[in-house]
JSON list of C-alpha atoms in Angstrom, two decimals:
[
{"chain": "A", "resi": 1, "resn": "ALA", "atom": "CA", "xyz": [1.10, -78.94, 21.47]},
{"chain": "A", "resi": 2, "resn": "GLN", "atom": "CA", "xyz": [-2.07, -80.47, 20.64]},
{"chain": "A", "resi": 3, "resn": "SER", "atom": "CA", "xyz": [-4.41, -80.12, 17.60]},
{"chain": "A", "resi": 4, "resn": "VAL", "atom": "CA", "xyz": [-7.24, -81.80, 16.10]},
{"chain": "A", "resi": 5, "resn": "THR", "atom": "CA", "xyz": [-8.43, -81.92, 12.42]},
{"chain": "A", "resi": 6, "resn": "GLN", "atom": "CA", "xyz": [-12.00, -82.74, 11.42]},
{"chain": "A", "resi": 7, "resn": "LEU", "atom": "CA", "xyz": [-11.68, -84.07, 7.81]},
{"chain": "A", "resi": 8, "resn": "ASP", "atom": "CA", "xyz": [-15.03, -83.04, 6.63]},
{"chain": "A", "resi": 9, "resn": "SER", "atom": "CA", "xyz": [-16.83, -79.73, 7.16]},
{"chain": "A", "resi": 10, "resn": "HIS", "atom": "CA", "xyz": [-20.12, -81.02, 6.00]},
{"chain": "A", "resi": 11, "resn": "VAL", "atom": "CA", "xyz": [-21.62, -84.53, 5.75]},
{"chain": "A", "resi": 12, "resn": "SER", "atom": "CA", "xyz": [-25.02, -85.46, 4.30]},
{"chain": "A", "resi": 13, "resn": "VAL", "atom": "CA", "xyz": [-26.57, -88.78, 4.82]},
{"chain": "A", "resi": 14, "resn": "SER", "atom": "CA", "xyz": [-30.05, -90.32, 4.50]},
{"chain": "A", "resi": 15, "resn": "GLU", "atom": "CA", "xyz": [-32.11, -91.15, 7.32]},
{"chain": "A", "resi": 16, "resn": "GLY", "atom": "CA", "xyz": [-31.68, -94.64, 8.41]},
{"chain": "A", "resi": 17, "resn": "THR", "atom": "CA", "xyz": [-28.13, -94.92, 6.96]},
{"chain": "A", "resi": 18, "resn": "PRO", "atom": "CA", "xyz": [-24.85, -95.02, 8.87]},
{"chain": "A", "resi": 19, "resn": "VAL", "atom": "CA", "xyz": [-22.96, -91.94, 9.96]},
{"chain": "A", "resi": 20, "resn": "LEU", "atom": "CA", "xyz": [-19.29, -91.51, 9.90]},
{"chain": "A", "resi": 21, "resn": "LEU", "atom": "CA", "xyz": [-17.74, -88.21, 11.18]},
{"chain": "A", "resi": 22, "resn": "ARG", "atom": "CA", "xyz": [-13.93, -88.25, 11.07]},
{"chain": "A", "resi": 23, "resn": "CYS", "atom": "CA", "xyz": [-11.38, -86.83, 13.34]},
{"chain": "A", "resi": 24, "resn": "ASN", "atom": "CA", "xyz": [-7.60, -86.93, 13.58]},
{"chain": "A", "resi": 25, "resn": "TYR", "atom": "CA", "xyz": [-5.67, -85.58, 16.50]},
{"chain": "A", "resi": 26, "resn": "SER", "atom": "CA", "xyz": [-2.14, -84.68, 17.41]},
{"chain": "A", "resi": 27, "resn": "SER", "atom": "CA", "xyz": [-0.94, -84.67, 21.14]},
{"chain": "A", "resi": 28, "resn": "SER", "atom": "CA", "xyz": [2.50, -84.92, 22.82]},
{"chain": "A", "resi": 29, "resn": "TYR", "atom": "CA", "xyz": [1.04, -87.07, 25.51]},
{"chain": "A", "resi": 30, "resn": "SER", "atom": "CA", "xyz": [-1.76, -89.37, 26.28]},
{"chain": "A", "resi": 31, "resn": "PRO", "atom": "CA", "xyz": [-4.77, -87.27, 25.33]},
{"chain": "A", "resi": 32, "resn": "SER", "atom": "CA", "xyz": [-8.43, -87.22, 26.40]},
{"chain": "A", "resi": 33, "resn": "LEU", "atom": "CA", "xyz": [-10.75, -87.03, 23.55]},
{"chain": "A", "resi": 34, "resn": "PHE", "atom": "CA", "xyz": [-14.32, -85.71, 23.24]},
{"chain": "A", "resi": 35, "resn": "TRP", "atom": "CA", "xyz": [-17.30, -85.45, 20.92]},
{"chain": "A", "resi": 36, "resn": "TYR", "atom": "CA", "xyz": [-19.65, -82.51, 21.44]},
{"chain": "A", "resi": 37, "resn": "VAL", "atom": "CA", "xyz": [-22.73, -81.74, 19.56]},
{"chain": "A", "resi": 38, "resn": "GLN", "atom": "CA", "xyz": [-24.34, -78.46, 19.03]},
{"chain": "A", "resi": 39, "resn": "HIS", "atom": "CA", "xyz": [-27.99, -78.18, 17.70]},
{"chain": "A", "resi": 40, "resn": "PRO", "atom": "CA", "xyz": [-28.94, -74.96, 15.85]},
{"chain": "A", "resi": 41, "resn": "ASN", "atom": "CA", "xyz": [-29.11, -71.95, 18.35]},
{"chain": "A", "resi": 42, "resn": "LYS", "atom": "CA", "xyz": [-28.27, -74.12, 21.28]},
{"chain": "A", "resi": 43, "resn": "GLY", "atom": "CA", "xyz": [-25.04, -74.66, 23.48]},
{"chain": "A", "resi": 44, "resn": "LEU", "atom": "CA", "xyz": [-22.66, -77.58, 23.50]},
{"chain": "A", "resi": 45, "resn": "GLN", "atom": "CA", "xyz": [-23.54, -80.95, 24.67]},
{"chain": "A", "resi": 46, "resn": "LEU", "atom": "CA", "xyz": [-21.10, -83.77, 25.43]},
{"chain": "A", "resi": 47, "resn": "LEU", "atom": "CA", "xyz": [-21.73, -86.87, 23.30]},
{"chain": "A", "resi": 48, "resn": "LEU", "atom": "CA", "xyz": [-18.88, -89.11, 24.50]},
{"chain": "A", "resi": 49, "resn": "LYS", "atom": "CA", "xyz": [-15.36, -89.08, 25.83]},
{"chain": "A", "resi": 50, "resn": "TYR", "atom": "CA", "xyz": [-12.21, -91.26, 25.73]},
{"chain": "A", "resi": 51, "resn": "THR", "atom": "CA", "xyz": [-9.83, -91.15, 28.72]},
{"chain": "A", "resi": 52, "resn": "SER", "atom": "CA", "xyz": [-7.58, -94.01, 28.27]},
{"chain": "A", "resi": 53, "resn": "ALA", "atom": "CA", "xyz": [-9.81, -96.75, 29.28]},
{"chain": "A", "resi": 54, "resn": "ALA", "atom": "CA", "xyz": [-11.90, -98.75, 26.81]},
{"chain": "A", "resi": 55, "resn": "THR", "atom": "CA", "xyz": [-10.90, -97.86, 23.10]},
{"chain": "A", "resi": 56, "resn": "LEU", "atom": "CA", "xyz": [-14.42, -98.05, 21.88]},
{"chain": "A", "resi": 57, "resn": "VAL", "atom": "CA", "xyz": [-16.51, -95.53, 23.57]},
{"chain": "A", "resi": 58, "resn": "LYS", "atom": "CA", "xyz": [-20.27, -95.36, 23.57]},
{"chain": "A", "resi": 59, "resn": "GLY", "atom": "CA", "xyz": [-22.25, -92.18, 23.97]},
{"chain": "A", "resi": 60, "resn": "ILE", "atom": "CA", "xyz": [-25.67, -90.82, 24.15]},
{"chain": "A", "resi": 61, "resn": "ASN", "atom": "CA", "xyz": [-28.24, -91.12, 21.36]},
{"chain": "A", "resi": 62, "resn": "GLY", "atom": "CA", "xyz": [-26.52, -94.21, 19.81]},
{"chain": "A", "resi": 63, "resn": "PHE", "atom": "CA", "xyz": [-23.25, -92.75, 18.90]},
{"chain": "A", "resi": 64, "resn": "GLU", "atom": "CA", "xyz": [-19.95, -94.31, 19.42]},
{"chain": "A", "resi": 65, "resn": "ALA", "atom": "CA", "xyz": [-16.37, -93.68, 18.71]},
{"chain": "A", "resi": 66, "resn": "GLU", "atom": "CA", "xyz": [-13.14, -95.78, 18.63]},
{"chain": "A", "resi": 67, "resn": "PHE", "atom": "CA", "xyz": [-9.70, -94.46, 19.75]},
{"chain": "A", "resi": 68, "resn": "LYS", "atom": "CA", "xyz": [-7.09, -95.73, 17.37]},
{"chain": "A", "resi": 69, "resn": "LYS", "atom": "CA", "xyz": [-3.65, -94.74, 18.67]},
{"chain": "A", "resi": 70, "resn": "SER", "atom": "CA", "xyz": [-1.69, -96.08, 15.62]},
{"chain": "A", "resi": 71, "resn": "GLU", "atom": "CA", "xyz": [-4.07, -93.94, 13.22]},
{"chain": "A", "resi": 72, "resn": "THR", "atom": "CA", "xyz": [-4.16, -90.94, 15.75]},
{"chain": "A", "resi": 73, "resn": "SER", "atom": "CA", "xyz": [-7.90, -91.02, 14.92]},
{"chain": "A", "resi": 74, "resn": "PHE", "atom": "CA", "xyz": [-11.14, -90.75, 16.98]},
{"chain": "A", "resi": 75, "resn": "HIS", "atom": "CA", "xyz": [-13.98, -91.15, 14.45]},
{"chain": "A", "resi": 76, "resn": "LEU", "atom": "CA", "xyz": [-17.60, -90.90, 15.59]},
{"chain": "A", "resi": 77, "resn": "THR", "atom": "CA", "xyz": [-20.21, -93.52, 14.15]},
{"chain": "A", "resi": 78, "resn": "LYS", "atom": "CA", "xyz": [-23.84, -94.19, 14.28]},
{"chain": "A", "resi": 79, "resn": "PRO", "atom": "CA", "xyz": [-25.24, -97.26, 12.70]},
{"chain": "A", "resi": 80, "resn": "SER", "atom": "CA", "xyz": [-28.57, -95.52, 11.76]},
{"chain": "A", "resi": 81, "resn": "ALA", "atom": "CA", "xyz": [-29.20, -91.68, 11.28]},
{"chain": "A", "resi": 82, "resn": "HIS", "atom": "CA", "xyz": [-32.04, -89.93, 12.66]},
{"chain": "A", "resi": 83, "resn": "MET", "atom": "CA", "xyz": [-33.52, -86.53, 11.50]},
{"chain": "A", "resi": 84, "resn": "SER", "atom": "CA", "xyz": [-32.94, -85.30, 15.03]},
{"chain": "A", "resi": 85, "resn": "ASP", "atom": "CA", "xyz": [-29.17, -86.10, 14.48]},
{"chain": "A", "resi": 86, "resn": "ALA", "atom": "CA", "xyz": [-28.90, -82.93, 12.29]},
{"chain": "A", "resi": 87, "resn": "ALA", "atom": "CA", "xyz": [-26.37, -80.67, 14.04]},
{"chain": "A", "resi": 88, "resn": "GLU", "atom": "CA", "xyz": [-22.79, -79.56, 14.27]},
{"chain": "A", "resi": 89, "resn": "TYR", "atom": "CA", "xyz": [-20.49, -81.89, 15.74]},
{"chain": "A", "resi": 90, "resn": "PHE", "atom": "CA", "xyz": [-17.03, -80.95, 17.30]},
{"chain": "A", "resi": 91, "resn": "CYS", "atom": "CA", "xyz": [-14.08, -83.27, 18.09]},
{"chain": "A", "resi": 92, "resn": "VAL", "atom": "CA", "xyz": [-12.11, -81.93, 20.88]},
{"chain": "A", "resi": 93, "resn": "VAL", "atom": "CA", "xyz": [-8.73, -83.02, 22.26]},
{"chain": "A", "resi": 94, "resn": "SER", "atom": "CA", "xyz": [-7.26, -82.32, 25.82]},
{"chain": "A", "resi": 95, "resn": "ASP", "atom": "CA", "xyz": [-3.61, -82.89, 26.62]},
{"chain": "A", "resi": 96, "resn": "GLY", "atom": "CA", "xyz": [-3.63, -85.45, 29.39]},
{"chain": "A", "resi": 97, "resn": "LEU", "atom": "CA", "xyz": [-0.34, -84.24, 30.90]},
{"chain": "A", "resi": 98, "resn": "LEU", "atom": "CA", "xyz": [-2.20, -80.91, 31.85]},
{"chain": "A", "resi": 99, "resn": "ASN", "atom": "CA", "xyz": [-4.77, -82.58, 33.75]},
{"chain": "A", "resi": 100, "resn": "THR", "atom": "CA", "xyz": [-2.95, -83.07, 36.99]},
{"chain": "A", "resi": 101, "resn": "GLY", "atom": "CA", "xyz": [-5.15, -80.78, 38.97]},
{"chain": "A", "resi": 102, "resn": "THR", "atom": "CA", "xyz": [-4.15, -77.74, 36.92]},
{"chain": "A", "resi": 103, "resn": "ALA", "atom": "CA", "xyz": [-5.77, -76.21, 33.98]},
{"chain": "A", "resi": 104, "resn": "SER", "atom": "CA", "xyz": [-7.85, -77.90, 31.54]},
{"chain": "A", "resi": 105, "resn": "LYS", "atom": "CA", "xyz": [-6.92, -76.99, 27.93]},
{"chain": "A", "resi": 106, "resn": "LEU", "atom": "CA", "xyz": [-9.42, -78.08, 25.21]},
{"chain": "A", "resi": 107, "resn": "THR", "atom": "CA", "xyz": [-8.55, -77.72, 21.61]},
{"chain": "A", "resi": 108, "resn": "PHE", "atom": "CA", "xyz": [-11.59, -77.85, 19.35]},
{"chain": "A", "resi": 109, "resn": "GLY", "atom": "CA", "xyz": [-11.90, -78.98, 15.81]},
{"chain": "A", "resi": 110, "resn": "THR", "atom": "CA", "xyz": [-13.48, -76.64, 13.26]},
{"chain": "A", "resi": 111, "resn": "GLY", "atom": "CA", "xyz": [-16.60, -78.69, 13.22]},
{"chain": "A", "resi": 112, "resn": "THR", "atom": "CA", "xyz": [-18.72, -81.00, 11.00]},
{"chain": "A", "resi": 113, "resn": "ARG", "atom": "CA", "xyz": [-22.08, -80.00, 9.97]},
{"chain": "A", "resi": 114, "resn": "LEU", "atom": "CA", "xyz": [-24.27, -83.22, 9.56]},
{"chain": "A", "resi": 115, "resn": "GLN", "atom": "CA", "xyz": [-27.35, -82.91, 7.35]},
{"chain": "A", "resi": 116, "resn": "VAL", "atom": "CA", "xyz": [-29.87, -85.85, 7.36]},
{"chain": "A", "resi": 117, "resn": "THR", "atom": "CA", "xyz": [-32.22, -86.16, 4.59]},
{"chain": "A", "resi": 118, "resn": "LEU", "atom": "CA", "xyz": [-35.41, -88.20, 4.04]},
{"chain": "B", "resi": 1, "resn": "GLU", "atom": "CA", "xyz": [-30.61, -77.86, 38.14]},
{"chain": "B", "resi": 2, "resn": "ALA", "atom": "CA", "xyz": [-26.95, -77.86, 37.59]},
{"chain": "B", "resi": 3, "resn": "GLN", "atom": "CA", "xyz": [-26.26, -75.09, 34.87]},
{"chain": "B", "resi": 4, "resn": "VAL", "atom": "CA", "xyz": [-24.17, -72.39, 33.49]},
{"chain": "B", "resi": 5, "resn": "THR", "atom": "CA", "xyz": [-25.94, -69.18, 32.70]},
{"chain": "B", "resi": 6, "resn": "GLN", "atom": "CA", "xyz": [-24.79, -66.31, 30.57]},
{"chain": "B", "resi": 7, "resn": "ASN", "atom": "CA", "xyz": [-26.37, -62.88, 30.18]},
{"chain": "B", "resi": 8, "resn": "PRO", "atom": "CA", "xyz": [-27.26, -61.33, 27.93]},
{"chain": "B", "resi": 9, "resn": "ARG", "atom": "CA", "xyz": [-27.99, -63.96, 25.35]},
{"chain": "B", "resi": 10, "resn": "TYR", "atom": "CA", "xyz": [-27.96, -61.28, 22.44]},
{"chain": "B", "resi": 11, "resn": "LEU", "atom": "CA", "xyz": [-26.20, -58.06, 22.23]},
{"chain": "B", "resi": 12, "resn": "ILE", "atom": "CA", "xyz": [-25.89, -55.48, 19.75]},
{"chain": "B", "resi": 13, "resn": "THR", "atom": "CA", "xyz": [-23.58, -52.69, 20.63]},
{"chain": "B", "resi": 14, "resn": "VAL", "atom": "CA", "xyz": [-21.23, -49.94, 18.80]},
{"chain": "B", "resi": 15, "resn": "THR", "atom": "CA", "xyz": [-17.47, -49.84, 18.60]},
{"chain": "B", "resi": 16, "resn": "GLY", "atom": "CA", "xyz": [-15.91, -48.58, 21.74]},
{"chain": "B", "resi": 17, "resn": "LYS", "atom": "CA", "xyz": [-18.70, -48.89, 24.17]},
{"chain": "B", "resi": 18, "resn": "LYS", "atom": "CA", "xyz": [-17.63, -50.93, 27.01]},
{"chain": "B", "resi": 19, "resn": "LEU", "atom": "CA", "xyz": [-19.73, -54.19, 27.85]},
{"chain": "B", "resi": 20, "resn": "THR", "atom": "CA", "xyz": [-19.72, -57.04, 30.14]},
{"chain": "B", "resi": 21, "resn": "VAL", "atom": "CA", "xyz": [-21.13, -60.43, 29.49]},
{"chain": "B", "resi": 22, "resn": "THR", "atom": "CA", "xyz": [-21.77, -62.46, 32.70]},
{"chain": "B", "resi": 23, "resn": "CYS", "atom": "CA", "xyz": [-21.25, -66.06, 33.43]},
{"chain": "B", "resi": 24, "resn": "SER", "atom": "CA", "xyz": [-22.40, -67.98, 36.62]},
{"chain": "B", "resi": 25, "resn": "GLN", "atom": "CA", "xyz": [-22.27, -71.67, 37.50]},
{"chain": "B", "resi": 26, "resn": "ASN", "atom": "CA", "xyz": [-24.09, -73.42, 40.31]},
{"chain": "B", "resi": 27, "resn": "MET", "atom": "CA", "xyz": [-21.96, -76.69, 40.33]},
{"chain": "B", "resi": 28, "resn": "ASN", "atom": "CA", "xyz": [-19.07, -75.33, 42.72]},
{"chain": "B", "resi": 29, "resn": "HIS", "atom": "CA", "xyz": [-16.72, -75.80, 39.82]},
{"chain": "B", "resi": 30, "resn": "GLU", "atom": "CA", "xyz": [-13.03, -74.60, 40.20]},
{"chain": "B", "resi": 31, "resn": "TYR", "atom": "CA", "xyz": [-12.24, -74.18, 36.51]},
{"chain": "B", "resi": 32, "resn": "MET", "atom": "CA", "xyz": [-14.25, -71.76, 34.17]},
{"chain": "B", "resi": 33, "resn": "SER", "atom": "CA", "xyz": [-13.47, -70.74, 30.74]},
{"chain": "B", "resi": 34, "resn": "TRP", "atom": "CA", "xyz": [-14.53, -68.50, 27.89]},
{"chain": "B", "resi": 35, "resn": "TYR", "atom": "CA", "xyz": [-14.66, -69.36, 24.23]},
{"chain": "B", "resi": 36, "resn": "ARG", "atom": "CA", "xyz": [-15.57, -67.69, 21.10]},
{"chain": "B", "resi": 37, "resn": "GLN", "atom": "CA", "xyz": [-17.01, -69.54, 18.11]},
{"chain": "B", "resi": 38, "resn": "ASP", "atom": "CA", "xyz": [-16.66, -68.24, 14.59]},
{"chain": "B", "resi": 39, "resn": "PRO", "atom": "CA", "xyz": [-17.51, -70.00, 11.36]},
{"chain": "B", "resi": 40, "resn": "GLY", "atom": "CA", "xyz": [-14.92, -72.27, 10.07]},
{"chain": "B", "resi": 41, "resn": "LEU", "atom": "CA", "xyz": [-12.73, -71.99, 13.17]},
{"chain": "B", "resi": 42, "resn": "GLY", "atom": "CA", "xyz": [-14.60, -73.93, 15.92]},
{"chain": "B", "resi": 43, "resn": "LEU", "atom": "CA", "xyz": [-14.25, -72.66, 19.50]},
{"chain": "B", "resi": 44, "resn": "ARG", "atom": "CA", "xyz": [-11.15, -70.83, 20.45]},
{"chain": "B", "resi": 45, "resn": "GLN", "atom": "CA", "xyz": [-10.38, -70.18, 24.21]},
{"chain": "B", "resi": 46, "resn": "ILE", "atom": "CA", "xyz": [-10.14, -66.62, 25.26]},
{"chain": "B", "resi": 47, "resn": "TYR", "atom": "CA", "xyz": [-9.34, -66.78, 28.96]},
{"chain": "B", "resi": 48, "resn": "TYR", "atom": "CA", "xyz": [-9.49, -69.53, 31.67]},
{"chain": "B", "resi": 49, "resn": "SER", "atom": "CA", "xyz": [-9.52, -69.25, 35.50]},
{"chain": "B", "resi": 50, "resn": "MET", "atom": "CA", "xyz": [-8.47, -72.14, 37.67]},
{"chain": "B", "resi": 51, "resn": "ASN", "atom": "CA", "xyz": [-9.87, -70.70, 40.77]},
{"chain": "B", "resi": 52, "resn": "VAL", "atom": "CA", "xyz": [-10.88, -67.69, 42.46]},
{"chain": "B", "resi": 53, "resn": "GLU", "atom": "CA", "xyz": [-8.36, -64.66, 41.69]},
{"chain": "B", "resi": 54, "resn": "VAL", "atom": "CA", "xyz": [-6.40, -67.18, 39.41]},
{"chain": "B", "resi": 55, "resn": "THR", "atom": "CA", "xyz": [-6.92, -66.32, 35.60]},
{"chain": "B", "resi": 56, "resn": "ASP", "atom": "CA", "xyz": [-4.81, -66.84, 32.50]},
{"chain": "B", "resi": 57, "resn": "LYS", "atom": "CA", "xyz": [-4.77, -66.11, 28.86]},
{"chain": "B", "resi": 58, "resn": "GLY", "atom": "CA", "xyz": [-6.03, -68.75, 26.28]},
{"chain": "B", "resi": 59, "resn": "ASP", "atom": "CA", "xyz": [-5.41, -68.79, 22.59]},
{"chain": "B", "resi": 60, "resn": "VAL", "atom": "CA", "xyz": [-7.15, -65.48, 21.58]},
{"chain": "B", "resi": 61, "resn": "PRO", "atom": "CA", "xyz": [-7.02, -62.99, 24.60]},
{"chain": "B", "resi": 62, "resn": "GLU", "atom": "CA", "xyz": [-6.47, -59.66, 22.81]},
{"chain": "B", "resi": 63, "resn": "GLY", "atom": "CA", "xyz": [-9.29, -57.19, 23.43]},
{"chain": "B", "resi": 64, "resn": "TYR", "atom": "CA", "xyz": [-10.78, -59.19, 26.31]},
{"chain": "B", "resi": 65, "resn": "LYS", "atom": "CA", "xyz": [-10.52, -58.98, 30.13]},
{"chain": "B", "resi": 66, "resn": "VAL", "atom": "CA", "xyz": [-11.78, -61.26, 32.86]},
{"chain": "B", "resi": 67, "resn": "SER", "atom": "CA", "xyz": [-12.21, -61.41, 36.74]},
{"chain": "B", "resi": 68, "resn": "ARG", "atom": "CA", "xyz": [-12.75, -64.23, 39.09]},
{"chain": "B", "resi": 69, "resn": "LYS", "atom": "CA", "xyz": [-13.66, -62.70, 42.43]},
{"chain": "B", "resi": 70, "resn": "GLU", "atom": "CA", "xyz": [-16.18, -65.37, 43.42]},
{"chain": "B", "resi": 71, "resn": "LYS", "atom": "CA", "xyz": [-16.05, -69.05, 42.59]},
{"chain": "B", "resi": 72, "resn": "ARG", "atom": "CA", "xyz": [-19.40, -68.96, 40.77]},
{"chain": "B", "resi": 73, "resn": "ASN", "atom": "CA", "xyz": [-18.91, -65.99, 38.66]},
{"chain": "B", "resi": 74, "resn": "PHE", "atom": "CA", "xyz": [-16.52, -65.42, 35.49]},
{"chain": "B", "resi": 75, "resn": "PRO", "atom": "CA", "xyz": [-17.58, -62.23, 33.63]},
{"chain": "B", "resi": 76, "resn": "LEU", "atom": "CA", "xyz": [-15.96, -61.38, 30.29]},
{"chain": "B", "resi": 77, "resn": "ILE", "atom": "CA", "xyz": [-15.40, -57.69, 29.85]},
{"chain": "B", "resi": 78, "resn": "LEU", "atom": "CA", "xyz": [-14.70, -55.95, 26.39]},
{"chain": "B", "resi": 79, "resn": "GLU", "atom": "CA", "xyz": [-13.29, -52.60, 27.32]},
{"chain": "B", "resi": 80, "resn": "SER", "atom": "CA", "xyz": [-13.47, -51.22, 23.84]},
{"chain": "B", "resi": 81, "resn": "PRO", "atom": "CA", "xyz": [-15.42, -53.58, 21.50]},
{"chain": "B", "resi": 82, "resn": "SER", "atom": "CA", "xyz": [-14.43, -53.59, 17.75]},
{"chain": "B", "resi": 83, "resn": "PRO", "atom": "CA", "xyz": [-16.30, -55.18, 14.83]},
{"chain": "B", "resi": 84, "resn": "ASN", "atom": "CA", "xyz": [-13.89, -58.10, 14.80]},
{"chain": "B", "resi": 85, "resn": "GLN", "atom": "CA", "xyz": [-15.27, -59.11, 18.23]},
{"chain": "B", "resi": 86, "resn": "THR", "atom": "CA", "xyz": [-18.60, -60.01, 16.57]},
{"chain": "B", "resi": 87, "resn": "SER", "atom": "CA", "xyz": [-18.94, -63.67, 17.63]},
{"chain": "B", "resi": 88, "resn": "LEU", "atom": "CA", "xyz": [-20.75, -66.15, 19.55]},
{"chain": "B", "resi": 89, "resn": "TYR", "atom": "CA", "xyz": [-19.39, -66.45, 23.08]},
{"chain": "B", "resi": 90, "resn": "PHE", "atom": "CA", "xyz": [-19.60, -69.54, 25.25]},
{"chain": "B", "resi": 91, "resn": "CYS", "atom": "CA", "xyz": [-18.69, -69.82, 28.89]},
{"chain": "B", "resi": 92, "resn": "ALA", "atom": "CA", "xyz": [-17.71, -73.37, 30.31]},
{"chain": "B", "resi": 93, "resn": "SER", "atom": "CA", "xyz": [-17.06, -74.78, 33.77]},
{"chain": "B", "resi": 94, "resn": "THR", "atom": "CA", "xyz": [-15.45, -78.18, 35.06]},
{"chain": "B", "resi": 95, "resn": "PRO", "atom": "CA", "xyz": [-14.42, -79.59, 38.22]},
{"chain": "B", "resi": 96, "resn": "ARG", "atom": "CA", "xyz": [-10.81, -79.50, 39.41]},
{"chain": "B", "resi": 97, "resn": "GLY", "atom": "CA", "xyz": [-8.51, -81.54, 37.13]},
{"chain": "B", "resi": 98, "resn": "GLY", "atom": "CA", "xyz": [-11.02, -80.99, 34.32]},
{"chain": "B", "resi": 99, "resn": "GLY", "atom": "CA", "xyz": [-10.08, -82.42, 30.90]},
{"chain": "B", "resi": 100, "resn": "LEU", "atom": "CA", "xyz": [-9.02, -85.93, 32.24]},
{"chain": "B", "resi": 101, "resn": "GLY", "atom": "CA", "xyz": [-12.46, -87.26, 31.55]},
{"chain": "B", "resi": 102, "resn": "ASN", "atom": "CA", "xyz": [-14.37, -84.39, 33.21]},
{"chain": "B", "resi": 103, "resn": "GLU", "atom": "CA", "xyz": [-16.95, -82.76, 31.05]},
{"chain": "B", "resi": 104, "resn": "GLN", "atom": "CA", "xyz": [-17.00, -79.18, 30.57]},
{"chain": "B", "resi": 105, "resn": "PHE", "atom": "CA", "xyz": [-20.43, -77.84, 30.89]},
{"chain": "B", "resi": 106, "resn": "PHE", "atom": "CA", "xyz": [-21.28, -74.96, 28.55]},
{"chain": "B", "resi": 107, "resn": "GLY", "atom": "CA", "xyz": [-23.65, -72.07, 28.85]},
{"chain": "B", "resi": 108, "resn": "PRO", "atom": "CA", "xyz": [-26.24, -71.32, 26.22]},
{"chain": "B", "resi": 109, "resn": "GLY", "atom": "CA", "xyz": [-23.98, -68.77, 24.23]},
{"chain": "B", "resi": 110, "resn": "THR", "atom": "CA", "xyz": [-24.17, -64.93, 23.95]},
{"chain": "B", "resi": 111, "resn": "ARG", "atom": "CA", "xyz": [-24.41, -63.71, 20.34]},
{"chain": "B", "resi": 112, "resn": "LEU", "atom": "CA", "xyz": [-22.54, -60.34, 20.18]},
{"chain": "B", "resi": 113, "resn": "THR", "atom": "CA", "xyz": [-22.63, -58.04, 17.18]},
{"chain": "B", "resi": 114, "resn": "VAL", "atom": "CA", "xyz": [-20.39, -54.92, 17.32]},
{"chain": "B", "resi": 115, "resn": "LEU", "atom": "CA", "xyz": [-21.35, -52.17, 14.68]}
]
């Protein structure tokens, strides 16, 4: 079984300050982990993904995340927030064992809404 | 342009009136999936399909049906909608073996209201 917990439902930062969105996961096997972003009234866009290669993953728009197996965490960070970063962010886990040419099971966190203020 | 399309984008209906939400992808992906998004619950998988004529239940399948007669299309059917199916629905597709690093491509969403 797999699960993901996003520790904050809402995060507010000032423009130009760092962003930290926290995610913890649980998986029976080697997971794949993703961060998706959803801007208001839009679909979901992939920010970055971890698939057992480098533990520090760089994504689009200056975001990055570090996979820490010992802490079962995959926190999303950005050095300097921009107004356009205001959106909802979803941490997603996929059980690696299932991805052997069969079905892809994604489990979504409940989301973190990022607010960026001037 | 590679994309997943959904129709309609917005729908208001009444309890019990059958409806279909269409989903189509032009990327020749084998795997397709339907999710519903509700406040505070994230996205939950309703049904998925590994290929043509192969479908299976996700986490919240009750009240929904799907079919996969063609590779590109994966319609979501609500035979008798109820108010608790009011939600935002997303269709997604990914290539074979998706999940192991393969991005799921999401449609723009369908906002359904059942009165």
